[in-house]
XYZ file of C-alpha atoms in Angstrom:
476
model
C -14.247 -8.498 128.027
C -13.413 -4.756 127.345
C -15.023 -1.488 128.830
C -15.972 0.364 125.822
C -16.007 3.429 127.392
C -12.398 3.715 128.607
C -11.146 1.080 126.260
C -10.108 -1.330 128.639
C -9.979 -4.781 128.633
C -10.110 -7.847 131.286
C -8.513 -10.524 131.062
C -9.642 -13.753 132.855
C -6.328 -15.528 135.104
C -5.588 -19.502 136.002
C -7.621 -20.367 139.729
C -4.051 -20.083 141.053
C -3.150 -16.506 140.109
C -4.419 -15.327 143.156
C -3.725 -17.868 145.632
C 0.171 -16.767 144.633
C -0.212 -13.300 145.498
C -2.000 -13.455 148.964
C -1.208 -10.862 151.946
C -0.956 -12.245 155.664
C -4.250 -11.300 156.757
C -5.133 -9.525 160.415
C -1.465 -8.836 161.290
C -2.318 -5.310 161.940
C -4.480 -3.959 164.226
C -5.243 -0.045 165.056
C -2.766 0.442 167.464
C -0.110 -0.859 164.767
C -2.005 1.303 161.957
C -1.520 4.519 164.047
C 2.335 3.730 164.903
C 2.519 3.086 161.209
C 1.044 6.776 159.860
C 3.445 8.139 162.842
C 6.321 6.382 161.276
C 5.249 7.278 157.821
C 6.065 10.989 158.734
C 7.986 10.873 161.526
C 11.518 11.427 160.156
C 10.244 15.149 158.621
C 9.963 16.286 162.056
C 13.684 15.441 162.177
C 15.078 16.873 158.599
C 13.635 18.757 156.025
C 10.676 20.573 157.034
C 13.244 23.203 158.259
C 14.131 24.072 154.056
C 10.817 25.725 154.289
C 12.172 28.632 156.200
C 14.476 29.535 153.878
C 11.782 29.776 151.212
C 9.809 31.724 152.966
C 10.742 32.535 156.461
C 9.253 31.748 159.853
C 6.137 33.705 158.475
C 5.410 31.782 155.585
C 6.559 28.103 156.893
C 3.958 29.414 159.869
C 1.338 30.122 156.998
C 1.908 26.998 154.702
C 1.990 24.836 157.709
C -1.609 25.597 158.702
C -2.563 25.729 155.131
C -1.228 22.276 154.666
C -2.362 21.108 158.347
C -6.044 21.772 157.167
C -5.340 20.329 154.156
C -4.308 16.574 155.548
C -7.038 16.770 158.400
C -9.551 16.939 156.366
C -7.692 14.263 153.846
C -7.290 12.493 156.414
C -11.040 12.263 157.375
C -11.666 11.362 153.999
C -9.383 8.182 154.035
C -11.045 7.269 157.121
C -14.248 7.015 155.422
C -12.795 5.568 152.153
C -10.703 2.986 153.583
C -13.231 1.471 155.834
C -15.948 0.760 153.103
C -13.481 -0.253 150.459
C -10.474 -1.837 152.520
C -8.008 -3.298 149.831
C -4.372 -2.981 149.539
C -4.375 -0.442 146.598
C -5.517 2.578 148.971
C -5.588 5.613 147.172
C -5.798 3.448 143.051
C -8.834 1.470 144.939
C -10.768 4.283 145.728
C -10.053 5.962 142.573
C -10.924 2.892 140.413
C -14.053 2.501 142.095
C -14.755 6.542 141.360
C -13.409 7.533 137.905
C -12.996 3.747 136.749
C -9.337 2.953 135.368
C -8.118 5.172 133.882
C -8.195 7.642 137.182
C -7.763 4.209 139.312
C -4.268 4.138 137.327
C -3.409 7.927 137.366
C -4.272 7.595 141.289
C -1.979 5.192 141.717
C 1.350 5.544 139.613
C 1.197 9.202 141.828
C 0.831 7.544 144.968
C 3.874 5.717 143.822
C 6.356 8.294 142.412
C 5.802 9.842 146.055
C 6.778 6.547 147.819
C 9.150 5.299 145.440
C 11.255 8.310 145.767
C 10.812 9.746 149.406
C 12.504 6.898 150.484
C 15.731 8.205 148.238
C 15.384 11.798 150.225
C 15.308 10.008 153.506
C 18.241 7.881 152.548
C 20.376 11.174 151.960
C 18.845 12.928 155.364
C 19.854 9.276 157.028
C 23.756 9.129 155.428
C 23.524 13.113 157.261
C 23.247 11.770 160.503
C 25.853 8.983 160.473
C 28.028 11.244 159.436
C 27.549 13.694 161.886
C 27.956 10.379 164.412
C 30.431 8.172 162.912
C 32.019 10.547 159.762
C 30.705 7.472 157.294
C 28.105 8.934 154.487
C 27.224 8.595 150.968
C 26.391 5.376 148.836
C 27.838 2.821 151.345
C 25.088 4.243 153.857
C 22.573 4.270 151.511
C 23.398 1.098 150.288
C 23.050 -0.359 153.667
C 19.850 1.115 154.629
C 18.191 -0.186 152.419
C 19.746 -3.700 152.133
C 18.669 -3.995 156.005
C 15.856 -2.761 155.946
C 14.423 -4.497 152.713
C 15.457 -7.183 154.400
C 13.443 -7.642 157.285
C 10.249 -6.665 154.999
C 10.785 -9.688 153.227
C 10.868 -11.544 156.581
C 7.453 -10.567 157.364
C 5.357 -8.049 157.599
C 4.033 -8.715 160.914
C 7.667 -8.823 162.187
C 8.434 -6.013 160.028
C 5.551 -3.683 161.623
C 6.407 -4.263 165.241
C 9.743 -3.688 164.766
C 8.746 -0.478 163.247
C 6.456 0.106 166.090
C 9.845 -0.223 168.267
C 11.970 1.806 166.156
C 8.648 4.848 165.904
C 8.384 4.450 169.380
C 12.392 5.467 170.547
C 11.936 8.378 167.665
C 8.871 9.742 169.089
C 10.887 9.802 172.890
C 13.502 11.650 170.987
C 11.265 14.568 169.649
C 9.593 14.622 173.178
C 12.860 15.376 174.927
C 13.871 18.400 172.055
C 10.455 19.735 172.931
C 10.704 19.652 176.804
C 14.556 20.707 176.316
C 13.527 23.585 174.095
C 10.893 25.218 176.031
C 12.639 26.751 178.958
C 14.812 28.545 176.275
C 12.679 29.930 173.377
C 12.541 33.469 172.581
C 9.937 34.426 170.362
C 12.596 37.420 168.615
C 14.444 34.156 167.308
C 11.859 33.179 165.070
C 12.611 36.723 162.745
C 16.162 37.140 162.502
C 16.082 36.635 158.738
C 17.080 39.350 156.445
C 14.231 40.862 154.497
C 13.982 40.786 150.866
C 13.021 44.384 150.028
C 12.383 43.255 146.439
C 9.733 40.978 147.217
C 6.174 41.941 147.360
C 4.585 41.630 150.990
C 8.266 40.939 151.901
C 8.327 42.378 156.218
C 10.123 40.953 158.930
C 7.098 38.045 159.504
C 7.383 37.269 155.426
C 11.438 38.321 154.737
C 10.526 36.626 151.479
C 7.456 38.601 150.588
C 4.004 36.372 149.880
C 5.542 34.283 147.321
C 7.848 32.631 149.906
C 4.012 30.871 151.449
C 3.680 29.250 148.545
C 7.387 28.331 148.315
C 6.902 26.708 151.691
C 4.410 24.781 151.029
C 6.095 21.598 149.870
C 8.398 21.872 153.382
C 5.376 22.495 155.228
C 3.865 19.166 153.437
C 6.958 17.645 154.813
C 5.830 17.305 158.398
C 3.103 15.534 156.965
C 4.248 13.700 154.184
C 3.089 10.066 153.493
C -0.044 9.534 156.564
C -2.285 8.715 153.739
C -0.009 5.243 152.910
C -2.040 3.975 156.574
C -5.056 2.410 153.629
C -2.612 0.292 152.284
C -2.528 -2.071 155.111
C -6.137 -2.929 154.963
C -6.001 -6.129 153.183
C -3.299 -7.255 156.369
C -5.686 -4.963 159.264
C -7.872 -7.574 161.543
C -10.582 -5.001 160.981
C -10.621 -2.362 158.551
C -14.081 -0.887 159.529
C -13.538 -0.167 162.781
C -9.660 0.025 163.083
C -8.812 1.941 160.062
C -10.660 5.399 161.196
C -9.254 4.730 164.392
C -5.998 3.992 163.105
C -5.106 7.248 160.465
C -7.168 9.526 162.799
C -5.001 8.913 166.015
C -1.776 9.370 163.597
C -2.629 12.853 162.656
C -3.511 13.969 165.651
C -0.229 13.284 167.214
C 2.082 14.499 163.991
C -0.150 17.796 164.281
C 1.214 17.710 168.043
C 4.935 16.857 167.047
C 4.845 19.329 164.135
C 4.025 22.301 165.975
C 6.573 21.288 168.107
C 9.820 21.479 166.349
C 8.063 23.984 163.972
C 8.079 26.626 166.699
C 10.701 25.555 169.136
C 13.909 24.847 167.088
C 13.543 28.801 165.131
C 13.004 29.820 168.045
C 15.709 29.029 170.505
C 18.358 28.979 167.632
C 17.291 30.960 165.187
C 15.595 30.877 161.968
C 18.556 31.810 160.103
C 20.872 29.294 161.677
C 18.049 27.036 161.023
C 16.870 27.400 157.410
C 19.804 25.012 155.862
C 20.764 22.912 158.886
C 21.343 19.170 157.599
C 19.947 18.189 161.222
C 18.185 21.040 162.859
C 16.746 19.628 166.110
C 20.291 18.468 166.986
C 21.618 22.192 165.597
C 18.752 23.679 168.236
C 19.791 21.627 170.761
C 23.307 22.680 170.138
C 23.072 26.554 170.192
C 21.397 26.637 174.001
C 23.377 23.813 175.669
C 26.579 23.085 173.567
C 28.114 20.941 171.041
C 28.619 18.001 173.212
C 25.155 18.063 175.793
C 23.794 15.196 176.484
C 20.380 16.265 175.400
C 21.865 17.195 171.402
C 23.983 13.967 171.676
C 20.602 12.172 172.637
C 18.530 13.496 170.340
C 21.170 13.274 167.601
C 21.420 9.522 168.161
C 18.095 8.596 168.270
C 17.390 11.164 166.143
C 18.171 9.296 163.717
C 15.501 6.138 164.837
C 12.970 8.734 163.607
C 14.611 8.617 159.914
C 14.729 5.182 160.291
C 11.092 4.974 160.928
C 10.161 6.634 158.170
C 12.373 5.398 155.769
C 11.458 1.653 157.341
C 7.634 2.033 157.089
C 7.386 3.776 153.426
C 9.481 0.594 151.885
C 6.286 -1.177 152.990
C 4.484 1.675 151.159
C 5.426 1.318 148.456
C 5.528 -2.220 148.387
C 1.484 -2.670 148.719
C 0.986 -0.001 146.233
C 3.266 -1.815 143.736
C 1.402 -4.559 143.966
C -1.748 -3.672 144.079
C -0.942 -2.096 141.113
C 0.602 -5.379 139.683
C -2.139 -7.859 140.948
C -4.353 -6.121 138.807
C -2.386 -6.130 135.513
C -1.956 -2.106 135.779
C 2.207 -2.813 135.826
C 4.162 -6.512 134.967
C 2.302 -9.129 137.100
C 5.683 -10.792 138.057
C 5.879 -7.636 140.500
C 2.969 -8.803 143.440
C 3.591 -13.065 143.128
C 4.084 -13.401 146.945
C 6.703 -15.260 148.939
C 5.922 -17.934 151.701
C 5.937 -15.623 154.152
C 3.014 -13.577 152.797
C 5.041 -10.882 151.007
C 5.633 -9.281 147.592
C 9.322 -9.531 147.182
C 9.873 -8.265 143.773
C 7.721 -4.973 144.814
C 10.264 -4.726 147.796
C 13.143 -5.228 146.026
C 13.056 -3.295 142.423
C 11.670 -0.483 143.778
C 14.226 -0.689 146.502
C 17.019 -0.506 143.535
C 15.865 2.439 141.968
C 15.280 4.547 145.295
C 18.988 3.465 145.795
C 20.183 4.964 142.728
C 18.094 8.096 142.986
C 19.678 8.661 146.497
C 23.359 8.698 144.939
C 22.380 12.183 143.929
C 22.459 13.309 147.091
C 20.069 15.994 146.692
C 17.223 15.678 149.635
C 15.619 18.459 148.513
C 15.160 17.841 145.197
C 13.864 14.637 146.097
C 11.607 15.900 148.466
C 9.837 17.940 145.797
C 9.776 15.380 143.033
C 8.102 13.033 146.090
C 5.182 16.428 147.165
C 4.509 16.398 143.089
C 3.181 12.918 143.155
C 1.708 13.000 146.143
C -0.177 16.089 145.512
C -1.517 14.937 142.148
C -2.709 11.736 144.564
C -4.353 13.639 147.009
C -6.261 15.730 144.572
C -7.244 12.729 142.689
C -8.317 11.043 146.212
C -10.742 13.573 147.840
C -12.178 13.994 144.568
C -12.844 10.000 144.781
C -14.602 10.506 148.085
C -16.661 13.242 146.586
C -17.515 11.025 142.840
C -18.840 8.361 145.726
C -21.198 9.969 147.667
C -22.799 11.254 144.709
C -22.857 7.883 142.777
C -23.159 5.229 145.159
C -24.736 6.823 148.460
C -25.543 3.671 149.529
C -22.549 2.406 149.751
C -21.903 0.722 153.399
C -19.934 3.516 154.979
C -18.760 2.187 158.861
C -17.505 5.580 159.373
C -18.244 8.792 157.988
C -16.231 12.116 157.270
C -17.246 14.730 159.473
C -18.633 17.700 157.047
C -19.096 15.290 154.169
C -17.679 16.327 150.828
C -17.550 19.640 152.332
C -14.103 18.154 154.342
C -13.254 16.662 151.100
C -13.434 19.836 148.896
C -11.481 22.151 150.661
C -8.697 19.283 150.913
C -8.972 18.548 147.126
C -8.549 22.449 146.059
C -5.380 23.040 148.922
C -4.079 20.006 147.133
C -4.065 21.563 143.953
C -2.693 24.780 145.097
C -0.108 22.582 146.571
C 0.684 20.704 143.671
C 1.615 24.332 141.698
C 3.632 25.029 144.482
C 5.895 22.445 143.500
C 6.561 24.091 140.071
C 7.678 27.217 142.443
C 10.159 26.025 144.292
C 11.633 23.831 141.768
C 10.991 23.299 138.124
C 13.761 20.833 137.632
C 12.064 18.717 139.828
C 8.615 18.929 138.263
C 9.600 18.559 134.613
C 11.526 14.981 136.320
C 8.011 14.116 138.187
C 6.441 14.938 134.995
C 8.565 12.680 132.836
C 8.437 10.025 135.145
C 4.662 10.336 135.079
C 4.478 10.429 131.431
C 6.226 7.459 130.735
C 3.892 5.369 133.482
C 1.089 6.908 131.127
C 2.410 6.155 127.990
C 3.073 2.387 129.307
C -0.468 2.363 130.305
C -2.329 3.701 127.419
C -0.043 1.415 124.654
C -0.258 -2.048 126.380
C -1.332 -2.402 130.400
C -4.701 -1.112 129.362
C -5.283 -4.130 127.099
C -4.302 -6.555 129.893
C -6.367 -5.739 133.355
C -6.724 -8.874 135.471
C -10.471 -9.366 136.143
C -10.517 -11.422 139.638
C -8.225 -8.571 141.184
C -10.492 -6.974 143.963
C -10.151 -3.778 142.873
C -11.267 -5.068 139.287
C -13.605 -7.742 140.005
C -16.483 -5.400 140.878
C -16.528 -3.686 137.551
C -15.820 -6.349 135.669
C -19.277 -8.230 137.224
C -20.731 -4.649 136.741
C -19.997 -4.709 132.929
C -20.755 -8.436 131.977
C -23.933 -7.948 133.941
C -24.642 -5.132 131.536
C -23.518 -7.229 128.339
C -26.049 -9.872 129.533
C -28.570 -7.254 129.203
């Protein structure tokens, strides 16, 4: 059966396809979903966001933070909607197949995973950072490690996997609390300018040392502190509800990264410095180091399990990127081989290859690069997202919606055009990264277009509604 009008074709699969590539359904409930969008992010309250100041100074990481804080609200009241009327495990590719059909189903969803395939490689690097400041180890050996463990238990379960990350979000979240409460009685708003102004850079004052080009600079370290809360739809197929626990679930986790984010966005500038700050491989435990000393028990602390909120992250994205991989796989989009699952409910070949190639990206060691190549995919997603949510309540407003977004495609257009202007931003801060993203992206295209096209699996869920759609039509 082929759609003539994007030139795809379905292809019928044995009775037993599926039954080989089944989730573990109602492991997750909303409590677990909101501890999983925390985790998600968690580890760029800890390392990274903090590159932003250098692009732009605590003026412009003040500016793109807002810019992007609007920007995920409002995406994230959009996901709430979308993922509790169409609750599969492709997230972001489901609700873009259903919009824009496959072709934007696909584009949707090779973004969603060029973000999670590779954030995973930044974290790594930010992770081999903090051993080393603890135990002098770093580099592949760390890396390698990381992600043998934690691969590992993934393939054990993943309702084991998710409470363990629950744990491990949990002891990270502590953490950030005591930086905040050990910050406040020693930050001095003066701190938060100490940056050398650019006199060549238009705009550039003490508030914007790098002039207004250094806000849109930021952006992508502003996006940092965010990075990753949409992955919470790609547990629906495992959630015990997705209509009611879904909204509850995603909502709940930006609320308190909005809380944690303007935490260590404020607090460690501003009682060490933003220029101390700017490069720091660790900068809460830096913070913590300027006001009470190199060896304090609250920088030690926070150093140590600092590094449980990396570990979060890093922990909960592998299972990202896992359900995206094969949602992607069930369907035909990538090799099929890819979402088989094991007896214990899981996809282990979308745990493991991807797993192997974030490895070899993190032997680069360069965080920041990776952090941009990972903002470049995920901007193209969220763009591609909202506009889903938009397509839908035009063409299908009856659709069963359990929850709707507040402001209707209102909230949903001013997310899709910040996520374009934060997509270009990524071309600002670094083009080498980009043109990467890009070629990565083309070749996912090219793979597409020349053979997965021909070869969409019609019983996928994601598929199966179209495909009844268009042989209804044929019949006609």
């Amino acid at each position: 059966m082929t759609d003539t009008n994007s030139s795809v074709e379905f292809e019928k699969v044995s009775s037993d396809y599926l039954e080989q590539r089944q989730l573990k359904k109602g492991a997750v409930g909303w409590i677990l979903l909101a501890s999983l969008g925390v985790s998600y992010v968690i580890s760029g309250d800890f390392a990274g966001w903090n590159f932003g100041l250098e692009q732009g100074g605590f003026g412009g990481m003040l500016i793109a933070t807002i810019a992007m804080a609007i920007m995920y609200t409002f995406k994230v009241l959009t996901l709430a909607e979308l993922s509790s009327s169409l609750p599969t495990a492709g997230g972001g590719y489901s609700f873009a197949r259903r919009a824009m059909g496959p072709w934007g189903g696909y584009l949707t969803g090779t973004a969603i995973l060029l973000e999670y395939a590779i954030a995973p490689a930044a974290i790594a690097i930010f992770i081999g950072g903090y051993v080393n400041e603890l135990f002098g180890i770093d580099g592949p050996i760390v890396y390698a490690a990381f992600y043998a463990v934690f691969v590992g238990i993934h393939l054990w379960g993943a309702g084991e996997a998710l409470k363990i990350m629950m744990v491990i979000t949990a002891i990270a979240a502590a953490a950030l609390l005591v930086f905040i409460f050990g910050a406040i009685p020693h930050f001095d708003s003066a701190n938060l300018f100490d940056i050398a102004v650019n006199s060549e850079a238009a705009g550039a004052s003490t508030f914007l040392p790098e002039g207004y080009i250094g806000i849109w600079a930021a952006l992508p370290f502003a996006m940092w502190l965010f990075l990753a809360v949409e992955g919470v739809p790609l547990a629906a197929e495992e959630t015990e509800n997705p209509a009611r626990d879904m909204p509850r679930g995603i909502i709940t986790a930006m609320i308190i990264l909005l809380i944690f984010g303007t935490g260590v966005l404020f607090l460690a500038p501003g009682i060490a410095g933003a220029e101390a700050m700017k490069a720091h491989g660790a900068p809460l435990v830096g913070a913590l180091q300027a006001v009470y000393g190199e060896d304090s028990t609250a920088a030690t602390f926070v150093n140590l399990v600092g590094l449980a909120g990396l570990i979060a992250s890093f922990f909960s994205i592998i299972y990202a990127y896992s359900r995206q991989v094969f949602a992607l796989s069930r369907a035909g989009y990538i090799p099929r081989f890819l979402s088989v699952t094991s007896k214990n409910k899981v996809p282990t070949m979308a745990l493991i290859i991807p797993g192997i190639i974030g490895f070899l990206l993190s032997l680069t060691g360069e965080g920041d690069l990776m952090i941009t190549m990972a903002v470049f995919g995920a901007t193209i997603s969220y763009a591609m997202m909202t506009l889903s949510h938009i397509l839908l309540r035009k063409s299908e407003p009856d659709l069963e919606r359990p929850y709707k977004t507040p402001g209707g495609t209102f909230t949903s257009g001013v997310a899709f055009i910040l996520s374009i202007i934060a997509f270009a931003s990524t071309f600002v801060v670094s083009q080498e990264a980009a043109m990467w993203s890009a070629l990565f992206y083309a070749v996912m295209v090219a793979w597409f277009a020349f053979y997965s096209r021909h070869h969409i699996v019609a019983q996928a869920p994601e598929e199966e509604f179209e495909a009844i759609a268009k042989a209804e039509a044929e019949l006609n």
